[in-house]
Short mmCIF file of N, CA, C and O in Angstrom, two decimals:
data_model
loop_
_atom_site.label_atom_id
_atom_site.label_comp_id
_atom_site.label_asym_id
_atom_site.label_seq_id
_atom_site.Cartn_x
_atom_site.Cartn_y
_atom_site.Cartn_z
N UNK A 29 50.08 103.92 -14.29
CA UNK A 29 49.12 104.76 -13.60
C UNK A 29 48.15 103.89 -12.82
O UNK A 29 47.56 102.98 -13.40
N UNK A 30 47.93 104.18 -11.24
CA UNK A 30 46.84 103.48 -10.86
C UNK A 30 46.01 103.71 -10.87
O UNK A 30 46.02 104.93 -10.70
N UNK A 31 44.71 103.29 -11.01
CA UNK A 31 43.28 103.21 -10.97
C UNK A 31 42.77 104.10 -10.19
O UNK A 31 43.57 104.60 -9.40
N UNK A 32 41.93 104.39 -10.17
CA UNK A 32 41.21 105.37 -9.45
C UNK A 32 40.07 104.48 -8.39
O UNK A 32 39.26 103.62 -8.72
N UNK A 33 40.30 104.94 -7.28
CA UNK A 33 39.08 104.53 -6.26
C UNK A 33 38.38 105.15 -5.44
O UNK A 33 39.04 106.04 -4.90
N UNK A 34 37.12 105.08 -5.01
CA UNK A 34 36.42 106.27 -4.58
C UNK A 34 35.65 105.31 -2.90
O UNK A 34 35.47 104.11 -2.71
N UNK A 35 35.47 106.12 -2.30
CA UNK A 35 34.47 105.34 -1.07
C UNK A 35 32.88 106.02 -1.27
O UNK A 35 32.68 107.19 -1.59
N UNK A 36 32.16 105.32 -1.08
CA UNK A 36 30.70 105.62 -1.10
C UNK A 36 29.58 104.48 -0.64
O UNK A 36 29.83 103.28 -0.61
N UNK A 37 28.21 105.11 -0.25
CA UNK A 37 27.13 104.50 -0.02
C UNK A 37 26.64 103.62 -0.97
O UNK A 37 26.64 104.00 -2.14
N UNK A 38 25.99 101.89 -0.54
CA UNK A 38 25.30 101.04 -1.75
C UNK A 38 23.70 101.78 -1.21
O UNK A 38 23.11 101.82 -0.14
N UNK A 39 23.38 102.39 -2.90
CA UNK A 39 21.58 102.67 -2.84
C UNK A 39 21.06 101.75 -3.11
O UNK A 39 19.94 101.74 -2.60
N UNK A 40 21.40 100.36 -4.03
CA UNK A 40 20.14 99.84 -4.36
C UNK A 40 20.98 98.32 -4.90
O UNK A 40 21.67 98.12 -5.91
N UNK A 41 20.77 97.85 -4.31
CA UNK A 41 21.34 95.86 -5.03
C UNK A 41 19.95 95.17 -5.61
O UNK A 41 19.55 94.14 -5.06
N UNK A 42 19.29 95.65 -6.59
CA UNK A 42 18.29 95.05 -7.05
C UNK A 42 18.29 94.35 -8.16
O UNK A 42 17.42 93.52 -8.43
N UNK A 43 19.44 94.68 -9.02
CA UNK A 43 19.92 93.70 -9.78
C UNK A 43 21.06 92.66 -9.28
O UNK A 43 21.57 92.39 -8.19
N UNK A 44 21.21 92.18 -10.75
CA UNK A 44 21.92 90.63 -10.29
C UNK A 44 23.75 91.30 -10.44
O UNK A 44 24.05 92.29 -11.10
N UNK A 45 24.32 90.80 -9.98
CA UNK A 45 25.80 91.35 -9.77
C UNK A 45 26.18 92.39 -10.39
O UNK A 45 26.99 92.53 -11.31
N UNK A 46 25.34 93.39 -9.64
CA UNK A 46 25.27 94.94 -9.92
C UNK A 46 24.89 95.45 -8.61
O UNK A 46 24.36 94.72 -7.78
N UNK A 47 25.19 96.95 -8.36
CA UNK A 47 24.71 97.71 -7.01
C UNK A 47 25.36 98.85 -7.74
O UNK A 47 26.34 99.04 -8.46
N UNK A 48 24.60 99.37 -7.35
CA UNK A 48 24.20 101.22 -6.88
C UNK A 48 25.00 101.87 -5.81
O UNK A 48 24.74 101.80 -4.61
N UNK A 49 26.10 102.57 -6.39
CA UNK A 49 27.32 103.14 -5.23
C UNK A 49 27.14 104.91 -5.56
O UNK A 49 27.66 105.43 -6.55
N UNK A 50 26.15 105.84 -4.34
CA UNK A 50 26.32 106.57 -4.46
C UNK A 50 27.78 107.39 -3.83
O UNK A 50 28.06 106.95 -2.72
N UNK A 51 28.48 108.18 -4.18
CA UNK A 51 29.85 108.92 -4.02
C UNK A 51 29.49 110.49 -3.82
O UNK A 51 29.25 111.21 -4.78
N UNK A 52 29.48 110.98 -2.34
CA UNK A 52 29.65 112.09 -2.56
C UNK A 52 30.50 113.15 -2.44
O UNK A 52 31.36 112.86 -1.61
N UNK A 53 30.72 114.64 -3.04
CA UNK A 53 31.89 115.49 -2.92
C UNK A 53 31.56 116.46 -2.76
O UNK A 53 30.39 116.76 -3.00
N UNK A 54 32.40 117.31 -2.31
CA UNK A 54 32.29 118.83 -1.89
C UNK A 54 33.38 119.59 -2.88
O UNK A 54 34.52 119.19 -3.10
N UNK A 55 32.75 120.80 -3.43
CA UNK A 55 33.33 121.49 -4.39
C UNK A 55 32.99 123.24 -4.27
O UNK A 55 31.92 123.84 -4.39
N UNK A 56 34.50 123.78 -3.97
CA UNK A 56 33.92 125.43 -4.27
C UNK A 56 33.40 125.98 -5.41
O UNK A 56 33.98 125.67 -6.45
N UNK A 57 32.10 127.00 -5.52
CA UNK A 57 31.41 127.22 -6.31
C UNK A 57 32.50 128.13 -6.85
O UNK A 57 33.27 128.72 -6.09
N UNK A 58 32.58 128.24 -8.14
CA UNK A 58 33.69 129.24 -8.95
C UNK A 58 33.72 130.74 -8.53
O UNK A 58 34.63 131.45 -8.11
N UNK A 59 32.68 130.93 -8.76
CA UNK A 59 32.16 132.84 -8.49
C UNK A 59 32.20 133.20 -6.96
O UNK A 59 33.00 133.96 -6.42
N UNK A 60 31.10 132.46 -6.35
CA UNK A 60 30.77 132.89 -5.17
C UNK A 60 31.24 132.18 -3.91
O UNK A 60 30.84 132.42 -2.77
N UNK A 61 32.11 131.29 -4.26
CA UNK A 61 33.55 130.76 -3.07
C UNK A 61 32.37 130.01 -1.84
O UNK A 61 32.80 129.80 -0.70
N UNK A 62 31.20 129.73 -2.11
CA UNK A 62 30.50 128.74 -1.02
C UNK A 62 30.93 127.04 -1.23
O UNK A 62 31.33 126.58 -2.30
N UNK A 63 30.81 126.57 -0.46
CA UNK A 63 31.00 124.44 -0.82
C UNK A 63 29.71 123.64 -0.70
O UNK A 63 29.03 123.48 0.32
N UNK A 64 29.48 123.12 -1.98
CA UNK A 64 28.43 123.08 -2.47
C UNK A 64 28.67 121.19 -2.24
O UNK A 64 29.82 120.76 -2.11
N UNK A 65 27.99 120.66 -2.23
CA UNK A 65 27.47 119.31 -2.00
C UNK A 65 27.09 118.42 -3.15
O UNK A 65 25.90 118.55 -3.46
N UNK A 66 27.64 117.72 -3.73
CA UNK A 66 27.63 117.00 -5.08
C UNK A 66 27.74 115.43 -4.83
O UNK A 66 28.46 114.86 -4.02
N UNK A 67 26.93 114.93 -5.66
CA UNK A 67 26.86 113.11 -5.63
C UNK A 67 27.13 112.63 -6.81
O UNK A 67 26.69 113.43 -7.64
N UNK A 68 27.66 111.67 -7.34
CA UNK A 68 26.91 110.77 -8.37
C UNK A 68 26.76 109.61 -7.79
O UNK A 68 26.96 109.33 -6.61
N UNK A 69 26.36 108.89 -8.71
CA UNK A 69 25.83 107.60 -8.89
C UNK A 69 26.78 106.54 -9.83
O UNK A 69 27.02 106.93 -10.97
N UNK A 70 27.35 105.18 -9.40
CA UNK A 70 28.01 104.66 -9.95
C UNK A 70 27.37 103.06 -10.26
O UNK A 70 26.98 102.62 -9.18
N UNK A 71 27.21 102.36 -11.03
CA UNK A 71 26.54 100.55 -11.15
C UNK A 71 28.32 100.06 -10.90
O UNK A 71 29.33 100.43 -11.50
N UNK A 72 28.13 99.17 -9.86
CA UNK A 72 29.44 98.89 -9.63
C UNK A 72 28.99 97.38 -9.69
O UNK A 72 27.87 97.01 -9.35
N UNK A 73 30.14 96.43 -10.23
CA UNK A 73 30.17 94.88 -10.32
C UNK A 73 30.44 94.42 -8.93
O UNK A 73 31.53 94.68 -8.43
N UNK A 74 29.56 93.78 -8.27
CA UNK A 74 29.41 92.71 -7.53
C UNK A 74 29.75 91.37 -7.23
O UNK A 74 29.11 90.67 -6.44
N UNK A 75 30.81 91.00 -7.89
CA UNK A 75 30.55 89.35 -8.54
C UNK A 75 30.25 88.35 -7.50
O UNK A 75 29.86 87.23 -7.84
N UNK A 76 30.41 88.70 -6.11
CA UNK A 76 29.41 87.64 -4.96
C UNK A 76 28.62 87.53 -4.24
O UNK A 76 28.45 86.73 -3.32
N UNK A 77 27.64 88.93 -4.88
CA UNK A 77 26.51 89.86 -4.59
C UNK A 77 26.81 89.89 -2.95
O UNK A 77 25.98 89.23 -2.33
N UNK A 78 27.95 90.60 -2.02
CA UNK A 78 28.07 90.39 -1.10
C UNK A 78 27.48 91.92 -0.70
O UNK A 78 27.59 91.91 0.53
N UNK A 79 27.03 92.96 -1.01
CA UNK A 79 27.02 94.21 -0.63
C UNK A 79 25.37 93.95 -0.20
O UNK A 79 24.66 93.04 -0.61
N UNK A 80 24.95 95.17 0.87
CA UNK A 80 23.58 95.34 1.04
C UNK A 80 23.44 96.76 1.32
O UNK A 80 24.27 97.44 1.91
N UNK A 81 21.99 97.27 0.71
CA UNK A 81 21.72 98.58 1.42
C UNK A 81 21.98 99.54 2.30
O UNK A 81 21.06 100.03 2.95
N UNK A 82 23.28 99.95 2.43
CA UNK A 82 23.50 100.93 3.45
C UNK A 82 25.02 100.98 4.25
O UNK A 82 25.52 101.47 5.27
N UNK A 83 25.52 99.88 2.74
CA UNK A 83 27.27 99.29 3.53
C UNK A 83 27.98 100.64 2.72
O UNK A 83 27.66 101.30 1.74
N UNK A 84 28.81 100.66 3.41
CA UNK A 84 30.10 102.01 2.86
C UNK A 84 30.86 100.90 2.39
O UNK A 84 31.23 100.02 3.17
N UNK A 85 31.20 100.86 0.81
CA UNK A 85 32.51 100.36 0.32
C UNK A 85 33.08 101.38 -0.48
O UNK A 85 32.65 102.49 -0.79
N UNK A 86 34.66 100.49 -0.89
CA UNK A 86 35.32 100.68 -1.70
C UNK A 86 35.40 100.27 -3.08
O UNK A 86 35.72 99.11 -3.36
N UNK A 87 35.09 101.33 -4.16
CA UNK A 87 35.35 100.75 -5.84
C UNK A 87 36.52 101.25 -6.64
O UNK A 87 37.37 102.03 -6.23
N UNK A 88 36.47 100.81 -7.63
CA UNK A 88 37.55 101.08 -8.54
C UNK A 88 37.53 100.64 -9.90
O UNK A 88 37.03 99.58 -10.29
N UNK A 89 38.19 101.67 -10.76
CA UNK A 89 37.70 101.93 -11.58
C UNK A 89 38.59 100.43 -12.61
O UNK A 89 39.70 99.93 -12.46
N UNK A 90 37.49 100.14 -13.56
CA UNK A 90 38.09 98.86 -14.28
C UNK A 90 37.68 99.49 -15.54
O UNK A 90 37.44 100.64 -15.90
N UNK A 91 37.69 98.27 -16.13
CA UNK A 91 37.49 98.04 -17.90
C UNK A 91 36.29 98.43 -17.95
O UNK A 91 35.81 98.67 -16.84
N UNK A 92 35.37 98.65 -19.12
CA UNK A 92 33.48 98.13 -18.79
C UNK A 92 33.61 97.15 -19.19
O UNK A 92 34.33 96.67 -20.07
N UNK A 93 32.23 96.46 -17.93
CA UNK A 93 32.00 95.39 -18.41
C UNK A 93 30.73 95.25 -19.19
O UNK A 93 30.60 94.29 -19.94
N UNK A 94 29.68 96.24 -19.05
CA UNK A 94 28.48 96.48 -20.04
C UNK A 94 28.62 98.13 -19.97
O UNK A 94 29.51 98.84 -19.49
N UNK A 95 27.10 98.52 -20.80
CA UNK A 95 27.20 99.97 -21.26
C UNK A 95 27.32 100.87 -19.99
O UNK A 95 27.83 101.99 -20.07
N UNK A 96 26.73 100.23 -18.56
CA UNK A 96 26.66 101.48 -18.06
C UNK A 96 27.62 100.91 -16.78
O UNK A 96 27.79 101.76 -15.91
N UNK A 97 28.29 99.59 -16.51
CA UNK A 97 29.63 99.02 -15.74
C UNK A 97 30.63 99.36 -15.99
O UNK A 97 31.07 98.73 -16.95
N UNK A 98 31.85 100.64 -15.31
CA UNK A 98 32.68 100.30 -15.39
C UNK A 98 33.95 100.71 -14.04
O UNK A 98 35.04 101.27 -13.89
N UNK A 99 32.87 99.96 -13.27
CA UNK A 99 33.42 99.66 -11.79
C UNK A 99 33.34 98.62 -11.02
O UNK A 99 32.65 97.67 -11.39
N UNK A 100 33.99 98.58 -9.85
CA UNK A 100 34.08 97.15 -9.61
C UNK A 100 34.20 97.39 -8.24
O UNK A 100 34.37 98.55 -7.86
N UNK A 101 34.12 96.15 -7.17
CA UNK A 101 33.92 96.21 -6.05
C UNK A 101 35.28 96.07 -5.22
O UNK A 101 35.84 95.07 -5.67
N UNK A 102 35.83 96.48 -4.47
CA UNK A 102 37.32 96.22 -3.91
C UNK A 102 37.14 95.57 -2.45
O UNK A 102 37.67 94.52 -2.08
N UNK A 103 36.47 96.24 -1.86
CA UNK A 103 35.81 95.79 -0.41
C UNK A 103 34.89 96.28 0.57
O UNK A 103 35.12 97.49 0.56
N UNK A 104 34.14 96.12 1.27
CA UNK A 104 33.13 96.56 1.89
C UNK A 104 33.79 97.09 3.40
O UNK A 104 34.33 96.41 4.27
N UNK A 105 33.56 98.43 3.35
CA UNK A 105 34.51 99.36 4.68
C UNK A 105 33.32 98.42 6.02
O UNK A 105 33.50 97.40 6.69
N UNK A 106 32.52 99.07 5.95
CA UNK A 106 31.44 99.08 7.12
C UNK A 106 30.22 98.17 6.84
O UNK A 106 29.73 98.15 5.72
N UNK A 107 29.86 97.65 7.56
CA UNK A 107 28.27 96.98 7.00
C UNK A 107 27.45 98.11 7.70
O UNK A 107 27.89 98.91 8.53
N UNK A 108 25.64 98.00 7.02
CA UNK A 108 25.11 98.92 7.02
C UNK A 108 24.09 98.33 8.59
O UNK A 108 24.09 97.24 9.16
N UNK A 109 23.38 99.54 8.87
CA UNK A 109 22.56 98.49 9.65
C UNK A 109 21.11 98.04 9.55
O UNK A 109 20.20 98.87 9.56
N UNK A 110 20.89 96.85 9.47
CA UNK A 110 19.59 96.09 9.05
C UNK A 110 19.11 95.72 9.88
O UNK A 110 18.06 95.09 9.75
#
């Protein structure tokens, strides 16, 4: 089975080989059939702290590597602009 990978926004590289990958989705509401707008939030591993504020990458899903890591960085689609 392969891994799962998602594309999304970096919110926040303020720690050390860690970043903040928000992911968002669109989902029909069960009852009332509107498409509703949904995010999470992912701590994705960094290991050459190459990401910055506002780049679209690619993650995927790994092992954990601490309690709240268990994603990882695959590649950076777009850089953001600074």
């Amino acid at each position: 089975m392969a891994a799962k990978t998602l594309q999304g926004l970096v919110t926040s590289q303020k720690m050390n080989k860690t970043v903040t990958v928000k992911v968002g989705r669109r989902t029909k509401h069960p009852k009332y059939g509107k498409y509703i707008s949904l995010s999470t939030k992912y701590h994705v591993h960094d290991e050459e702290e190459i990401c910055k504020e506002g780049d679209l990458v690619l993650i995927q899903e790994c092992k954990p590597i601490s309690k709240t890591k268990s994603w990882k960085l695959v590649e950076v689609v777009r850089k953001g602009e600074s």
